[in-house]
Amino acid sequence: MRRNRGAGGAGRYAFRLQEERAAYAFIFPAVACLLLFTFYPMIDAVVVSFKDFNLINPQADFVGFGNYKELFADRAFWDSLLHSFHFAIVVIPAQTAIALGLALLVRRSTRLSGLFRTVYFLPVVIAVGVASTVFRLLYNQDVGLFNALLKLLGLPQVSFLSDPGVAMYGVMILGMWKSAGFFMIIFLAGLNNIPKTIYEAAEVDGASRPRMFFHITLPLLRRTLAFVVVITTMDAIKISGPVFILTNGGPAGSTTTATYFIVQEAFDQMRMGYASAAAMVLFAIVLAISVLQMRAFRTDVEY
Amino acid sequence: MAKPMLSAAKLLLMIVLAAIALLPIVWMAFGSFRAHEEIFKYASDMDWRTIFPVEWTLDNYRAIFSDETKPFGRFIANTLLVAVPVTVLSLIFNSLAAFAFAKLRFRFKKTIFAFFLSALVIPGEVTLVPSYLLMSDFGWIDQYAALIVPAVVSVFGVFLLVQFFSDIPRDLLEAGRMDGASWLRVYRSVVLPAAVPAIVTLAVITFLGQWDAYLWPLVVLNDQNKMMLQVAIATFSNLQVTEWGRILAADTVSSLPILVLFLFVQRYYVQGIAMSGIKG
């Protein structure tokens, strides 16, 4: 009997061991790639940020906090951070509100709603290069469609991309046009999770539509809202793609965002150490903001 | 009495928003069939000819495909050459890892998975410089390997598949094991067939992501002949600013397959995005 149990135990042990071996083999490629292509570069970014590293001189010297000191005194770097924040501070509330509005409009699962859902989502599948080149033409001051539309409505003409005070808004409009549909889908998923019975009960109690929105929909969407806001923030602060194609950071550097600054320093000026220091600062900011946001949303949930 | 008014207003709003979403796409597609002069002729005053072609022409398409200094067909081929292997390999590696994380029992699973997910907070923009240096150490600058190999594993992809796989009952897997199948067999013959929607979702997201890639290809590829689609389109717009029709033709060609693909698989794609939001 004892032997039996021992044999059974050994069998199960072998079984477990096999499972464990299989599991490690299955996760190995993924974990190895992640170590090599994400974690190692992250550590290396820290190391390089303390070096006077450029492509021409690979034997870089450690310069301590030299890069950081220079960075904090660099007006262009602060400006680039400011531009990123400007983009983020407008886009986060505006785009989130638009996405939520779209989701509420197409919430019901009728054919017509489904059709509008698809239409609202289409800009998301338009690639960044395509969208940016098209908008560049649409924004054209003399022959662009947007100015023709403004003229039709009797509004003054806008030089979307050549006025330093306006160009960032041109980037924002493009960004929101392209992304709102994506977050609409996430809001729709959140809305679908709210039980219909709650609304039915509220209706019986005679609650008005706005009341239901503020007292049922919004509170129950809090987790989804948190997710959308955190993701939008991260994307917004790192914005770069449209900037490269639409404005090239201009006019007069008015759309040079932090990521654009990093890429320029690294690959145009070849100052990789300096660029890495800027990247570390950007990383710290993004991380701090998302931690703060998640805290903010969590305390709300507890009450 | 207020109700029909309200729903009419709602419908009107929905139509206006749809017009905003569609206008740039429609203008792009129609513009690609117009002669350069025609676009400008009707541009400043809004009427139907501002958007719709008066005289249809295929010249723009002919021009972009026959321009030997900027072989547009080659850029599309290049992009497929990268996007297809990335999609296939990432499905294999990510689904294997996700299967292990979702269903198998092994030591340090929670720790390793937490460590794995922590990579989500590291943005690619932050590691851009050291990643470039790593590619340069490997001798992969100007090689497609620099685009393919690092893109094969996606933390988001593994995360997404773990959500799907966790619904597969473990009994089903153990039954397979009792029949003497290896875990790899179980994965192939039980897990994968049960997860087809999830696999399609991830395939579409991965492929679209590659089609859309801009910054990384811009940084690691200098060779004109190896250029990726989005980078090529951006240079089109920078160098030939006067040739609007050609830019729009290039944009339309590169959007069409994606739009068609999307309309076919939209259910899966949308489901995948929704999933990332609910449980995330």
Coordinates of C-alpha atoms in Angstrom, one line a residue:
Chain A
M1 CA 0.0 0.0 0.0
R2 CA 2.8 2.3 1.0
R3 CA 4.7 1.4 -2.1
N4 CA 1.6 2.0 -4.2
R5 CA 1.2 5.4 -2.9
G6 CA 4.9 6.1 -3.4
A7 CA 4.6 5.0 -7.0
G8 CA 1.5 7.1 -7.5
G9 CA 3.3 10.1 -6.0
A10 CA 6.3 9.6 -8.2
G11 CA 4.1 9.4 -11.2
R12 CA 2.3 12.6 -10.3
Y13 CA 5.7 14.2 -9.6
A14 CA 7.0 13.2 -13.0
F15 CA 3.8 14.5 -14.5
R16 CA 4.2 17.8 -12.7
L17 CA 7.9 18.0 -13.7
Q18 CA 7.0 17.5 -17.3
E19 CA 4.4 20.2 -17.1
E20 CA 6.9 22.6 -15.6
R21 CA 9.5 21.8 -18.3
A22 CA 7.0 22.3 -21.0
A23 CA 5.9 25.6 -19.5
Y24 CA 9.4 26.9 -19.2
A25 CA 10.1 25.9 -22.8
F26 CA 6.9 27.7 -23.9
I27 CA 7.7 30.9 -22.2
F28 CA 11.4 30.9 -23.0
P29 CA 11.3 32.6 -26.4
A30 CA 8.9 35.4 -25.2
V31 CA 10.9 36.0 -22.0
A32 CA 14.2 35.9 -23.8
C33 CA 13.1 38.4 -26.4
L34 CA 11.6 40.7 -23.7
L35 CA 14.9 40.6 -21.7
L36 CA 16.9 41.4 -24.8
F37 CA 14.8 43.9 -26.6
T38 CA 13.0 45.7 -23.7
F39 CA 14.7 45.3 -20.3
Y40 CA 18.3 45.4 -21.5
P41 CA 17.7 48.6 -23.6
M42 CA 15.9 50.1 -20.6
I43 CA 19.0 49.5 -18.4
D44 CA 21.3 50.5 -21.1
A45 CA 19.3 53.8 -21.5
V46 CA 20.2 54.6 -17.9
V47 CA 23.8 53.8 -18.5
V48 CA 24.1 55.7 -21.7
S49 CA 22.4 58.7 -20.2
F50 CA 25.4 59.1 -17.9
K51 CA 27.8 59.0 -20.9
D52 CA 29.0 61.4 -23.5
F53 CA 27.9 58.9 -26.1
N54 CA 27.8 59.6 -29.8
L55 CA 27.9 57.3 -32.8
I56 CA 31.2 58.7 -34.1
N57 CA 33.0 58.1 -30.8
P58 CA 31.8 54.8 -29.3
Q59 CA 34.5 54.9 -26.6
A60 CA 32.2 57.1 -24.5
D61 CA 33.3 58.6 -21.2
F62 CA 31.2 58.8 -18.2
V63 CA 30.2 62.3 -17.5
G64 CA 28.2 61.7 -14.3
F65 CA 25.1 64.0 -14.3
G66 CA 26.6 66.1 -17.0
N67 CA 23.9 65.3 -19.5
Y68 CA 21.2 65.9 -17.0
K69 CA 22.7 69.2 -15.9
E70 CA 22.9 70.4 -19.5
L71 CA 19.4 69.2 -20.1
F72 CA 17.9 71.1 -17.3
A73 CA 19.5 74.3 -18.6
D74 CA 18.4 73.5 -22.2
R75 CA 15.6 75.8 -23.2
A76 CA 14.7 73.7 -26.2
F77 CA 14.2 70.6 -24.0
W78 CA 11.8 72.5 -21.6
D79 CA 9.9 73.8 -24.6
S80 CA 9.6 70.3 -26.0
L81 CA 8.2 69.1 -22.7
L82 CA 5.8 72.0 -22.6
H83 CA 4.6 71.3 -26.1
S84 CA 3.9 67.6 -25.2
F85 CA 2.0 68.8 -22.1
H86 CA 0.0 71.3 -24.1
F87 CA -1.0 68.5 -26.5
A88 CA -1.8 66.2 -23.6
I89 CA -3.8 68.7 -21.6
V90 CA -6.1 69.5 -24.5
V91 CA -6.4 66.1 -26.0
I92 CA -7.0 64.0 -22.8
P93 CA -10.3 65.7 -21.8
A94 CA -11.4 66.5 -25.3
Q95 CA -10.8 63.2 -26.9
T96 CA -12.1 61.3 -23.9
A97 CA -15.3 63.3 -24.0
I98 CA -15.7 62.8 -27.7
A99 CA -15.1 59.0 -27.4
L100 CA -17.6 58.7 -24.6
G101 CA -20.1 60.8 -26.6
L102 CA -19.7 58.6 -29.7
A103 CA -20.1 55.4 -27.6
L104 CA -23.3 56.8 -26.0
L105 CA -24.6 57.7 -29.5
V106 CA -24.1 54.2 -31.0
R107 CA -24.7 52.3 -27.8
R108 CA -27.9 50.5 -28.9
S109 CA -27.3 47.4 -30.9
T110 CA -29.3 48.2 -33.9
R111 CA -28.2 47.9 -37.5
L112 CA -28.0 51.6 -37.9
S113 CA -25.8 52.0 -34.8
G114 CA -23.6 49.2 -36.0
L115 CA -23.1 51.1 -39.3
F116 CA -22.2 54.3 -37.5
R117 CA -19.9 52.4 -35.2
T118 CA -17.9 51.2 -38.2
V119 CA -17.8 54.6 -39.7
Y120 CA -16.5 56.2 -36.5
F121 CA -13.9 53.5 -36.2
L122 CA -12.6 53.8 -39.7
P123 CA -10.0 56.6 -39.0
V124 CA -8.3 54.3 -36.5
V125 CA -7.3 51.9 -39.3
I126 CA -6.0 54.7 -41.5
A127 CA -2.2 54.5 -41.0
V128 CA -0.4 57.4 -39.4
G129 CA 1.6 58.2 -42.5
V130 CA -1.5 58.3 -44.6
A131 CA -3.5 60.4 -42.2
S132 CA -0.7 62.9 -41.7
T133 CA -0.1 63.4 -45.4
V134 CA -3.8 63.8 -46.1
F135 CA -4.3 66.3 -43.3
R136 CA -1.2 68.2 -44.5
L137 CA -3.0 68.8 -47.7
L138 CA -6.4 69.5 -46.0
Y139 CA -4.7 72.1 -43.8
N140 CA -3.2 73.9 -46.8
Q141 CA -3.7 77.6 -46.3
D142 CA -4.7 78.6 -49.8
V143 CA -6.2 75.5 -51.4
G144 CA -6.9 73.2 -48.4
L145 CA -10.4 71.7 -47.9
F146 CA -10.6 72.9 -44.3
N147 CA -10.2 76.5 -45.3
A148 CA -12.8 76.1 -48.1
L149 CA -15.2 74.8 -45.4
L150 CA -14.4 77.7 -43.1
K151 CA -15.1 80.1 -46.0
L152 CA -18.4 78.4 -46.7
L153 CA -19.4 78.9 -43.1
G154 CA -18.3 82.5 -43.3
L155 CA -15.5 82.0 -40.9
P156 CA -12.0 83.6 -41.2
Q157 CA -9.2 81.6 -42.8
V158 CA -6.7 79.8 -40.6
S159 CA -3.1 79.0 -41.4
F160 CA -3.2 75.7 -39.6
L161 CA 0.4 74.6 -40.1
S162 CA 2.4 77.8 -40.6
D163 CA 1.2 79.9 -37.6
P164 CA 3.3 78.9 -34.5
G165 CA 0.3 79.7 -32.3
V166 CA -2.0 77.4 -34.3
A167 CA 0.1 74.5 -35.6
M168 CA -0.1 72.4 -32.4
Y169 CA -3.9 72.5 -32.6
G170 CA -3.5 71.2 -36.2
V171 CA -1.6 68.2 -34.7
M172 CA -4.3 67.8 -32.0
I173 CA -7.2 67.7 -34.4
L174 CA -5.4 65.0 -36.5
G175 CA -4.6 63.0 -33.3
M176 CA -8.2 63.1 -32.1
W177 CA -9.7 62.4 -35.5
K178 CA -7.5 59.3 -35.6
S179 CA -7.9 58.0 -32.1
A180 CA -11.4 58.8 -30.8
G181 CA -12.9 55.8 -32.5
F182 CA -10.5 53.5 -30.7
F183 CA -11.5 54.7 -27.3
M184 CA -15.2 54.7 -28.3
I185 CA -14.9 50.9 -28.6
I186 CA -13.4 50.6 -25.1
F187 CA -16.2 52.8 -23.7
L188 CA -18.8 50.6 -25.5
A189 CA -17.3 47.6 -23.9
G190 CA -17.6 49.3 -20.5
L191 CA -21.2 50.4 -21.2
N192 CA -22.1 46.9 -22.1
N193 CA -21.0 45.7 -18.7
I194 CA -23.5 47.9 -16.9
P195 CA -26.6 45.8 -16.1
K196 CA -29.7 46.9 -18.0
T197 CA -31.8 46.3 -14.8
I198 CA -30.3 49.3 -13.1
Y199 CA -31.6 51.6 -15.9
E200 CA -35.0 49.9 -15.8
A201 CA -35.2 50.4 -12.1
A202 CA -34.2 54.1 -12.5
E203 CA -36.8 54.5 -15.2
V204 CA -39.5 53.1 -12.9
D205 CA -38.4 55.7 -10.3
G206 CA -38.8 58.4 -12.9
A207 CA -35.2 59.4 -13.2
S208 CA -34.4 61.7 -16.2
R209 CA -31.8 60.8 -18.8
P210 CA -29.1 63.3 -17.5
R211 CA -29.7 62.0 -14.0
M212 CA -29.2 58.4 -15.1
F213 CA -26.0 59.4 -16.9
F214 CA -24.5 61.2 -13.9
H215 CA -25.7 58.8 -11.3
I216 CA -25.5 55.4 -13.0
T217 CA -23.4 55.5 -16.2
L218 CA -20.6 57.7 -15.1
P219 CA -19.9 56.1 -11.7
L220 CA -20.1 52.6 -13.1
L221 CA -17.8 53.5 -16.0
R222 CA -15.1 54.6 -13.6
R223 CA -12.7 51.7 -14.3
T224 CA -13.1 52.1 -18.0
L225 CA -12.6 55.8 -17.7
A226 CA -9.4 55.3 -15.7
F227 CA -8.1 52.9 -18.3
V228 CA -8.9 55.3 -21.1
V229 CA -7.4 58.4 -19.4
V230 CA -4.2 56.6 -18.4
I231 CA -3.6 55.2 -21.9
T232 CA -4.5 58.5 -23.6
T233 CA -2.1 60.3 -21.3
M234 CA 0.7 58.0 -22.1
D235 CA 0.1 58.2 -25.8
A236 CA -0.3 62.0 -25.7
I237 CA 2.9 62.8 -23.8
K238 CA 4.8 60.6 -26.2
I239 CA 3.2 61.9 -29.4
S240 CA 5.6 62.0 -32.3
G241 CA 4.4 60.3 -35.5
P242 CA 2.1 63.1 -36.8
V243 CA 4.6 65.7 -35.8
F244 CA 7.3 64.2 -38.0
I245 CA 5.1 64.2 -41.1
L246 CA 2.7 67.1 -40.5
T247 CA 4.9 69.8 -39.2
N248 CA 8.5 68.5 -38.8
G249 CA 8.4 70.1 -35.4
G250 CA 7.8 73.5 -36.8
P251 CA 6.9 76.2 -37.5
A252 CA 9.6 77.9 -35.3
G253 CA 9.8 74.7 -33.2
S254 CA 6.2 75.2 -32.0
T255 CA 5.3 71.5 -32.4
T256 CA 8.6 70.0 -31.3
T257 CA 7.4 67.5 -28.7
A258 CA 9.6 65.6 -26.2
T259 CA 9.8 62.5 -28.4
Y260 CA 10.6 64.6 -31.4
F261 CA 13.4 66.3 -29.4
I262 CA 14.8 63.0 -28.3
V263 CA 14.9 61.6 -31.9
Q264 CA 16.4 64.8 -33.2
E265 CA 19.2 64.9 -30.6
A266 CA 19.9 61.2 -31.0
F267 CA 19.9 60.8 -34.8
D268 CA 20.4 64.3 -36.3
Q269 CA 22.8 65.7 -33.7
M270 CA 24.2 62.1 -32.9
R271 CA 24.1 63.0 -29.2
M272 CA 22.9 59.6 -27.9
G273 CA 23.9 60.1 -24.3
Y274 CA 22.1 63.5 -24.2
A275 CA 19.0 62.0 -25.9
S276 CA 19.0 59.1 -23.4
A277 CA 19.0 61.5 -20.5
A278 CA 16.0 63.3 -22.1
A279 CA 14.3 59.9 -22.6
M280 CA 14.8 59.1 -18.9
V281 CA 13.3 62.3 -17.8
L282 CA 10.3 61.7 -20.1
F283 CA 10.0 58.2 -18.7
A284 CA 10.0 59.4 -15.1
I285 CA 7.3 62.0 -16.0
V286 CA 5.1 59.4 -17.8
L287 CA 5.4 56.9 -15.0
A288 CA 4.7 59.5 -12.3
I289 CA 1.6 60.8 -14.0
S290 CA 0.1 57.4 -14.6
V291 CA 0.8 56.3 -11.0
L292 CA -0.9 59.5 -9.8
Q293 CA -3.9 59.0 -12.1
M294 CA -4.4 55.4 -11.0
R295 CA -4.3 56.6 -7.4
A296 CA -6.8 59.3 -8.1
F297 CA -9.2 56.9 -9.7
R298 CA -8.7 54.3 -7.0
T299 CA -9.6 56.6 -4.1
D300 CA -12.7 57.5 -6.0
V301 CA -13.7 53.9 -6.2
E302 CA -13.3 53.3 -2.5
Y303 CA -15.8 56.0 -1.5
Chain B
M1 CA -43.7 65.0 -28.4
A2 CA -40.2 65.8 -27.4
K3 CA -39.0 62.3 -28.1
P4 CA -39.1 62.3 -31.9
M5 CA -37.5 65.7 -31.9
L6 CA -34.7 64.4 -29.7
S7 CA -34.1 61.3 -31.8
A8 CA -34.0 63.4 -35.0
A9 CA -31.5 65.7 -33.4
K10 CA -29.5 62.7 -32.3
L11 CA -29.5 61.2 -35.8
L12 CA -28.4 64.5 -37.3
L13 CA -25.5 64.7 -34.8
M14 CA -24.6 61.1 -35.7
I15 CA -24.6 62.0 -39.4
V16 CA -22.5 65.1 -38.9
L17 CA -19.9 63.1 -36.9
A18 CA -19.9 60.4 -39.5
A19 CA -19.2 63.1 -42.1
I20 CA -16.2 64.4 -40.1
A21 CA -14.9 60.8 -39.8
L22 CA -15.3 60.1 -43.5
L23 CA -14.5 63.4 -45.1
P24 CA -10.7 63.1 -45.1
I25 CA -10.9 59.5 -46.3
V26 CA -13.4 60.2 -49.1
W27 CA -11.5 63.3 -50.2
M28 CA -8.3 61.3 -50.3
A29 CA -9.9 58.5 -52.4
F30 CA -11.6 60.8 -54.9
G31 CA -8.5 63.1 -55.1
S32 CA -6.4 60.2 -56.2
F33 CA -8.4 60.0 -59.4
R34 CA -8.1 63.7 -60.3
A35 CA -5.5 65.6 -62.3
H36 CA -3.3 67.8 -60.2
E37 CA -4.7 71.0 -61.8
E38 CA -8.2 69.9 -61.3
I39 CA -7.8 69.6 -57.5
F40 CA -6.5 73.2 -57.3
K41 CA -9.0 74.6 -59.7
Y42 CA -12.0 73.9 -57.4
A43 CA -10.2 74.0 -54.1
S44 CA -10.9 77.5 -52.7
D45 CA -14.7 77.7 -53.1
M46 CA -16.7 74.8 -51.7
D47 CA -19.0 73.0 -54.1
W48 CA -19.4 69.4 -55.2
R49 CA -16.3 69.6 -57.4
T50 CA -14.2 70.4 -54.4
I51 CA -14.5 66.7 -53.4
F52 CA -15.8 64.8 -56.4
P53 CA -13.7 64.3 -59.6
V54 CA -14.9 66.1 -62.7
E55 CA -12.7 64.1 -65.1
W56 CA -11.6 60.8 -63.7
T57 CA -8.0 59.7 -64.4
L58 CA -5.6 56.9 -63.5
D59 CA -2.5 58.9 -64.2
N60 CA -1.6 59.3 -60.6
Y61 CA -1.6 55.6 -60.1
R62 CA 0.4 55.0 -63.2
A63 CA 2.9 57.6 -62.1
I64 CA 3.5 56.2 -58.6
F65 CA 3.9 52.6 -59.9
S66 CA 6.2 53.5 -62.8
D67 CA 8.4 56.0 -61.0
E68 CA 11.7 54.1 -60.8
T69 CA 13.3 56.5 -58.3
K70 CA 10.4 55.8 -55.9
P71 CA 9.2 52.3 -56.6
F72 CA 5.9 52.2 -54.8
G73 CA 5.2 48.6 -55.5
R74 CA 8.5 47.7 -53.9
F75 CA 7.6 49.6 -50.7
I76 CA 4.4 47.6 -50.4
A77 CA 6.4 44.4 -51.0
N78 CA 8.9 45.5 -48.4
T79 CA 6.2 46.1 -45.8
L80 CA 4.6 42.7 -46.5
L81 CA 8.0 41.1 -46.2
V82 CA 8.2 42.4 -42.7
A83 CA 4.6 42.4 -41.6
V84 CA 3.8 38.8 -42.6
P85 CA 6.7 37.1 -40.8
V86 CA 6.2 39.3 -37.7
T87 CA 2.5 38.3 -37.6
V88 CA 3.2 34.6 -38.0
L89 CA 6.1 34.4 -35.6
S90 CA 4.4 36.6 -33.0
L91 CA 1.3 34.4 -33.1
I92 CA 3.4 31.3 -32.4
F93 CA 5.6 32.7 -29.6
N94 CA 2.9 34.8 -27.9
S95 CA 0.3 32.1 -27.9
L96 CA 2.8 29.5 -26.5
A97 CA 3.8 31.9 -23.7
A98 CA 0.1 32.8 -23.1
F99 CA -0.9 29.1 -22.9
A100 CA 1.8 28.5 -20.3
F101 CA 0.9 31.5 -18.2
A102 CA -2.9 30.9 -18.5
K103 CA -3.1 27.1 -18.0
L104 CA 0.1 25.4 -16.9
R105 CA 1.4 25.1 -13.4
F106 CA 5.0 25.9 -12.8
R107 CA 7.2 27.5 -10.1
F108 CA 7.6 31.3 -10.1
K109 CA 4.7 31.7 -12.5
K110 CA 3.2 34.7 -10.8
T111 CA 6.5 36.4 -10.4
I112 CA 7.5 35.8 -14.0
F113 CA 4.2 36.9 -15.3
A114 CA 4.3 40.1 -13.2
F115 CA 7.8 40.8 -14.4
F116 CA 6.6 40.2 -18.0
L117 CA 3.7 42.6 -17.6
S118 CA 5.9 45.2 -16.1
A119 CA 7.4 45.7 -19.5
L120 CA 4.1 47.5 -20.5
V121 CA 5.2 50.6 -18.7
I122 CA 8.4 50.9 -20.7
P123 CA 7.6 52.9 -23.8
G124 CA 9.4 52.2 -27.0
E125 CA 10.2 55.9 -27.3
V126 CA 12.3 55.7 -24.1
T127 CA 14.4 52.8 -25.3
L128 CA 14.7 54.0 -28.8
V129 CA 18.4 55.0 -28.6
P130 CA 19.7 51.8 -26.8
S131 CA 17.6 49.6 -29.0
Y132 CA 19.2 51.3 -32.0
L133 CA 22.6 50.7 -30.5
L134 CA 21.7 47.0 -29.9
M135 CA 20.7 46.6 -33.5
S136 CA 23.9 48.3 -34.5
D137 CA 25.9 45.8 -32.3
F138 CA 24.1 42.9 -34.1
G139 CA 24.9 44.4 -37.5
W140 CA 21.2 44.7 -38.2
I141 CA 21.1 48.4 -39.2
D142 CA 19.5 48.4 -42.7
Q143 CA 18.4 44.8 -42.2
Y144 CA 14.8 43.6 -42.0
A145 CA 15.9 41.5 -38.9
A146 CA 15.9 44.8 -37.0
L147 CA 12.2 45.2 -37.8
I148 CA 11.2 41.6 -37.4
V149 CA 13.0 40.0 -34.5
P150 CA 12.3 42.7 -31.8
A151 CA 8.6 42.8 -32.9
V152 CA 8.0 39.1 -32.5
V153 CA 7.1 39.3 -28.8
S154 CA 4.3 41.5 -27.7
V155 CA 3.5 41.9 -24.0
F156 CA 0.1 43.2 -25.0
G157 CA -0.5 40.1 -27.2
V158 CA 0.4 37.7 -24.5
F159 CA -1.8 39.6 -22.1
L160 CA -4.7 39.5 -24.5
L161 CA -4.3 35.7 -25.2
V162 CA -4.1 34.9 -21.5
Q163 CA -7.5 36.5 -21.0
F164 CA -8.9 34.3 -23.8
F165 CA -7.1 31.1 -22.8
S166 CA -8.1 31.2 -19.2
D167 CA -11.7 30.4 -20.2
I168 CA -10.6 27.0 -21.6
P169 CA -11.3 24.4 -18.9
R170 CA -8.2 22.6 -17.6
D171 CA -10.0 19.3 -17.6
L172 CA -10.1 19.4 -21.3
L173 CA -6.3 19.7 -21.4
E174 CA -5.7 17.0 -18.8
A175 CA -7.9 14.7 -20.7
G176 CA -5.6 15.2 -23.7
R177 CA -2.6 14.5 -21.5
M178 CA -4.1 11.3 -20.1
D179 CA -4.4 10.1 -23.7
G180 CA -0.6 10.4 -23.9
A181 CA -0.3 13.6 -25.9
S182 CA 2.6 15.9 -25.1
W183 CA 1.8 19.4 -23.9
L184 CA 2.8 20.7 -27.3
R185 CA 0.2 18.4 -28.9
V186 CA -2.4 19.5 -26.4
Y187 CA -1.6 23.1 -27.3
R188 CA -1.9 22.4 -31.0
S189 CA -4.9 20.2 -31.0
V190 CA -7.0 21.5 -28.1
V191 CA -6.0 25.1 -27.2
L192 CA -5.4 26.6 -30.7
P193 CA -8.7 25.3 -32.2
A194 CA -10.6 26.6 -29.2
A195 CA -9.0 30.0 -29.5
V196 CA -9.4 30.8 -33.2
P197 CA -11.2 34.2 -32.6
A198 CA -8.4 35.3 -30.2
I199 CA -5.7 34.3 -32.7
V200 CA -7.4 36.2 -35.5
T201 CA -7.8 39.2 -33.3
L202 CA -4.1 39.2 -32.4
A203 CA -3.1 38.6 -36.0
V204 CA -5.1 41.6 -37.2
I205 CA -3.8 43.9 -34.5
T206 CA -0.2 42.8 -35.2
F207 CA -0.5 43.1 -38.9
L208 CA -2.1 46.5 -38.7
G209 CA 0.5 47.6 -36.2
Q210 CA 3.3 46.7 -38.7
W211 CA 1.5 48.3 -41.6
D212 CA 1.3 51.5 -39.5
A213 CA 4.9 51.4 -38.2
Y214 CA 6.7 54.7 -38.7
L215 CA 9.3 55.7 -36.1
W216 CA 11.3 52.5 -35.7
P217 CA 11.6 51.8 -39.5
L218 CA 12.6 55.4 -39.9
V219 CA 15.4 55.0 -37.4
V220 CA 16.8 51.6 -38.3
L221 CA 16.5 51.7 -42.1
N222 CA 18.5 54.1 -44.3
D223 CA 18.6 52.1 -47.5
Q224 CA 16.1 53.7 -49.9
N225 CA 15.3 50.3 -51.5
K226 CA 14.3 48.8 -48.2
M227 CA 12.0 51.6 -47.1
M228 CA 8.8 50.7 -45.4
L229 CA 5.4 52.0 -46.6
Q230 CA 4.7 54.7 -44.1
V231 CA 8.2 56.2 -44.2
A232 CA 8.0 56.2 -48.0
I233 CA 4.6 57.9 -47.9
A234 CA 6.0 60.6 -45.6
T235 CA 8.9 61.3 -48.0
F236 CA 6.5 61.4 -50.9
S237 CA 4.7 64.2 -49.1
N238 CA 8.0 66.0 -48.3
L239 CA 9.6 65.9 -51.7
Q240 CA 6.8 66.2 -54.1
V241 CA 4.6 68.7 -52.3
T242 CA 3.3 69.9 -55.6
E243 CA 2.1 66.5 -56.8
W244 CA -1.1 66.2 -54.6
G245 CA -2.7 63.6 -56.9
R246 CA 0.2 61.3 -56.5
I247 CA 0.4 61.6 -52.7
L248 CA -3.3 60.8 -52.6
A249 CA -2.9 57.9 -54.9
A250 CA -0.1 56.5 -52.7
D251 CA -2.3 57.0 -49.6
T252 CA -5.3 55.3 -51.2
V253 CA -3.3 52.3 -52.4
S254 CA -1.8 51.8 -49.0
S255 CA -5.2 52.2 -47.2
L256 CA -7.3 50.1 -49.5
P257 CA -6.1 46.6 -48.4
I258 CA -6.3 47.6 -44.8
L259 CA -9.8 49.0 -45.1
V260 CA -11.0 45.8 -46.9
L261 CA -9.2 43.6 -44.4
F262 CA -10.8 45.6 -41.6
L263 CA -14.3 45.3 -42.9
F264 CA -13.9 41.5 -43.1
V265 CA -12.5 41.0 -39.7
Q266 CA -13.9 44.0 -37.8
R267 CA -15.8 41.9 -35.3
Y268 CA -12.6 40.2 -34.1
Y269 CA -10.5 43.3 -34.1
V270 CA -13.1 45.4 -32.2
Q271 CA -13.6 42.5 -29.7
G272 CA -9.8 42.4 -29.1
I273 CA -9.7 46.1 -28.3
A274 CA -12.7 45.9 -26.1
M275 CA -11.2 43.0 -24.2
S276 CA -8.1 44.9 -23.5
G277 CA -10.2 47.6 -21.8
I278 CA -12.5 45.5 -19.7
K279 CA -10.1 43.4 -17.9
G280 CA -7.1 45.7 -18.1

